[in-house]
């Protein structure tokens, strides 16, 4: 499973939003969550720079038909803060994103 979280949020808020997205996904896609938990439990948390980038990824994932959950934080104006995505071949789409907490290094 992949969770994309905004890096323009404070670190504590990033952690909370990551958890919110995971729990929302588990509630909305319980069958997918059960299979993921049974078969792998791999969890990769990646950083995206801002809300616009996050919603762009959400749109691409939805268009691909992959189960996902976009969490919106009511305490900050219902901004999209994190996206949980079911395991899929879409991992290639995320290959340019850094792990949450790591700076993106230009090569």
Short mmCIF file of C-alpha atoms in Angstrom, two decimals:
data_model
loop_
_atom_site.label_atom_id
_atom_site.label_comp_id
_atom_site.label_asym_id
_atom_site.label_seq_id
_atom_site.Cartn_x
_atom_site.Cartn_y
_atom_site.Cartn_z
CA UNK A 1 0.00 0.00 0.00
CA UNK A 2 1.12 3.53 -0.75
CA UNK A 3 0.32 6.68 1.16
CA UNK A 4 1.19 10.04 -0.32
CA UNK A 5 1.38 12.85 2.22
CA UNK A 6 2.00 16.54 1.75
CA UNK A 7 5.46 17.76 2.74
CA UNK A 8 4.31 21.37 3.11
CA UNK A 9 2.64 20.38 6.40
CA UNK A 10 4.40 20.32 9.78
CA UNK A 11 5.92 16.89 10.60
CA UNK A 12 3.40 16.12 13.33
CA UNK A 13 0.53 16.95 11.01
CA UNK A 14 2.11 14.79 8.29
CA UNK A 15 2.08 11.82 10.66
CA UNK A 16 -1.54 12.37 11.63
CA UNK A 17 -2.68 12.82 8.03
CA UNK A 18 -0.89 9.64 6.98
CA UNK A 19 -2.78 7.72 9.68
CA UNK A 20 -6.07 9.37 8.75
CA UNK A 21 -5.67 8.31 5.11
CA UNK A 22 -4.82 4.74 6.11
CA UNK A 23 -7.85 4.42 8.39
CA UNK A 24 -10.16 6.00 5.82
CA UNK A 25 -8.89 3.55 3.20
CA UNK A 26 -9.43 0.62 5.59
CA UNK A 27 -13.04 1.71 6.19
CA UNK A 28 -13.84 2.42 2.54
CA UNK A 29 -12.05 -0.64 1.10
CA UNK A 30 -12.15 -3.28 3.84
CA UNK A 31 -11.86 -6.21 1.42
CA UNK A 32 -8.76 -4.73 -0.26
CA UNK A 33 -7.28 -3.91 3.16
CA UNK A 34 -7.82 -7.46 4.44
CA UNK A 35 -6.12 -8.96 1.38
CA UNK A 36 -3.21 -6.48 1.63
CA UNK A 37 -2.75 -7.23 5.32
CA UNK A 38 -2.88 -10.98 4.78
CA UNK A 39 -0.62 -11.08 1.71
CA UNK A 40 2.05 -8.46 2.32
CA UNK A 41 1.48 -5.58 4.75
CA UNK A 42 4.06 -3.54 2.83
CA UNK A 43 3.49 0.16 3.44
CA UNK A 44 5.35 2.88 1.57
CA UNK A 45 4.83 6.49 2.64
CA UNK A 46 5.89 9.08 0.09
CA UNK A 47 6.00 12.85 0.11
CA UNK A 48 4.34 15.22 -2.33
CA UNK A 49 5.08 18.95 -2.22
CA UNK A 50 1.58 20.40 -2.02
CA UNK A 51 -2.18 19.92 -2.25
CA UNK A 52 -2.30 20.43 -6.01
CA UNK A 53 0.22 17.65 -6.63
CA UNK A 54 -1.66 15.37 -4.22
CA UNK A 55 -4.99 15.90 -5.97
CA UNK A 56 -3.33 15.40 -9.37
CA UNK A 57 -2.10 11.97 -8.20
CA UNK A 58 -5.55 11.18 -6.78
CA UNK A 59 -7.15 11.95 -10.13
CA UNK A 60 -4.64 9.74 -12.01
CA UNK A 61 -5.14 6.84 -9.59
CA UNK A 62 -8.92 7.10 -9.81
CA UNK A 63 -8.76 7.22 -13.62
CA UNK A 64 -6.68 4.02 -13.54
CA UNK A 65 -9.45 2.35 -11.51
CA UNK A 66 -7.24 1.59 -8.50
CA UNK A 67 -8.90 1.79 -5.07
CA UNK A 68 -7.79 4.86 -3.15
CA UNK A 69 -8.91 7.23 -0.42
CA UNK A 70 -8.15 10.94 -0.39
CA UNK A 71 -8.26 12.34 3.14
CA UNK A 72 -9.40 15.92 3.69
CA UNK A 73 -8.61 17.57 7.01
CA UNK A 74 -11.60 19.49 8.41
CA UNK A 75 -9.35 21.45 10.80
CA UNK A 76 -7.54 23.14 7.89
CA UNK A 77 -10.44 24.02 5.61
CA UNK A 78 -11.03 20.51 4.23
CA UNK A 79 -7.72 20.61 2.37
CA UNK A 80 -6.60 17.32 0.82
CA UNK A 81 -3.66 16.19 2.96
CA UNK A 82 -2.96 12.51 2.22
CA UNK A 83 -3.88 9.80 -0.27
CA UNK A 84 -3.90 6.06 0.43
CA UNK A 85 -3.58 3.83 -2.65
CA UNK A 86 -4.09 0.07 -2.96
CA UNK A 87 -1.12 -2.03 -4.02
CA UNK A 88 -0.93 -2.09 -7.79
CA UNK A 89 1.32 -1.69 -10.78
CA UNK A 90 0.94 2.05 -10.30
CA UNK A 91 4.04 1.99 -8.11
CA UNK A 92 5.93 3.13 -11.21
CA UNK A 93 3.87 6.32 -11.16
CA UNK A 94 5.27 7.08 -7.71
CA UNK A 95 8.92 6.19 -8.43
CA UNK A 96 10.02 9.82 -8.60
CA UNK A 97 8.56 10.69 -5.18
CA UNK A 98 10.82 10.70 -2.10
CA UNK A 99 10.05 8.75 1.03
CA UNK A 100 8.23 11.01 3.48
CA UNK A 101 10.85 12.80 5.54
CA UNK A 102 13.55 12.61 2.86
CA UNK A 103 14.57 15.45 0.60
CA UNK A 104 14.30 14.85 -3.12
CA UNK A 105 17.83 14.82 -4.48
CA UNK A 106 18.38 15.86 -8.09
CA UNK A 107 20.59 13.45 -10.04
#
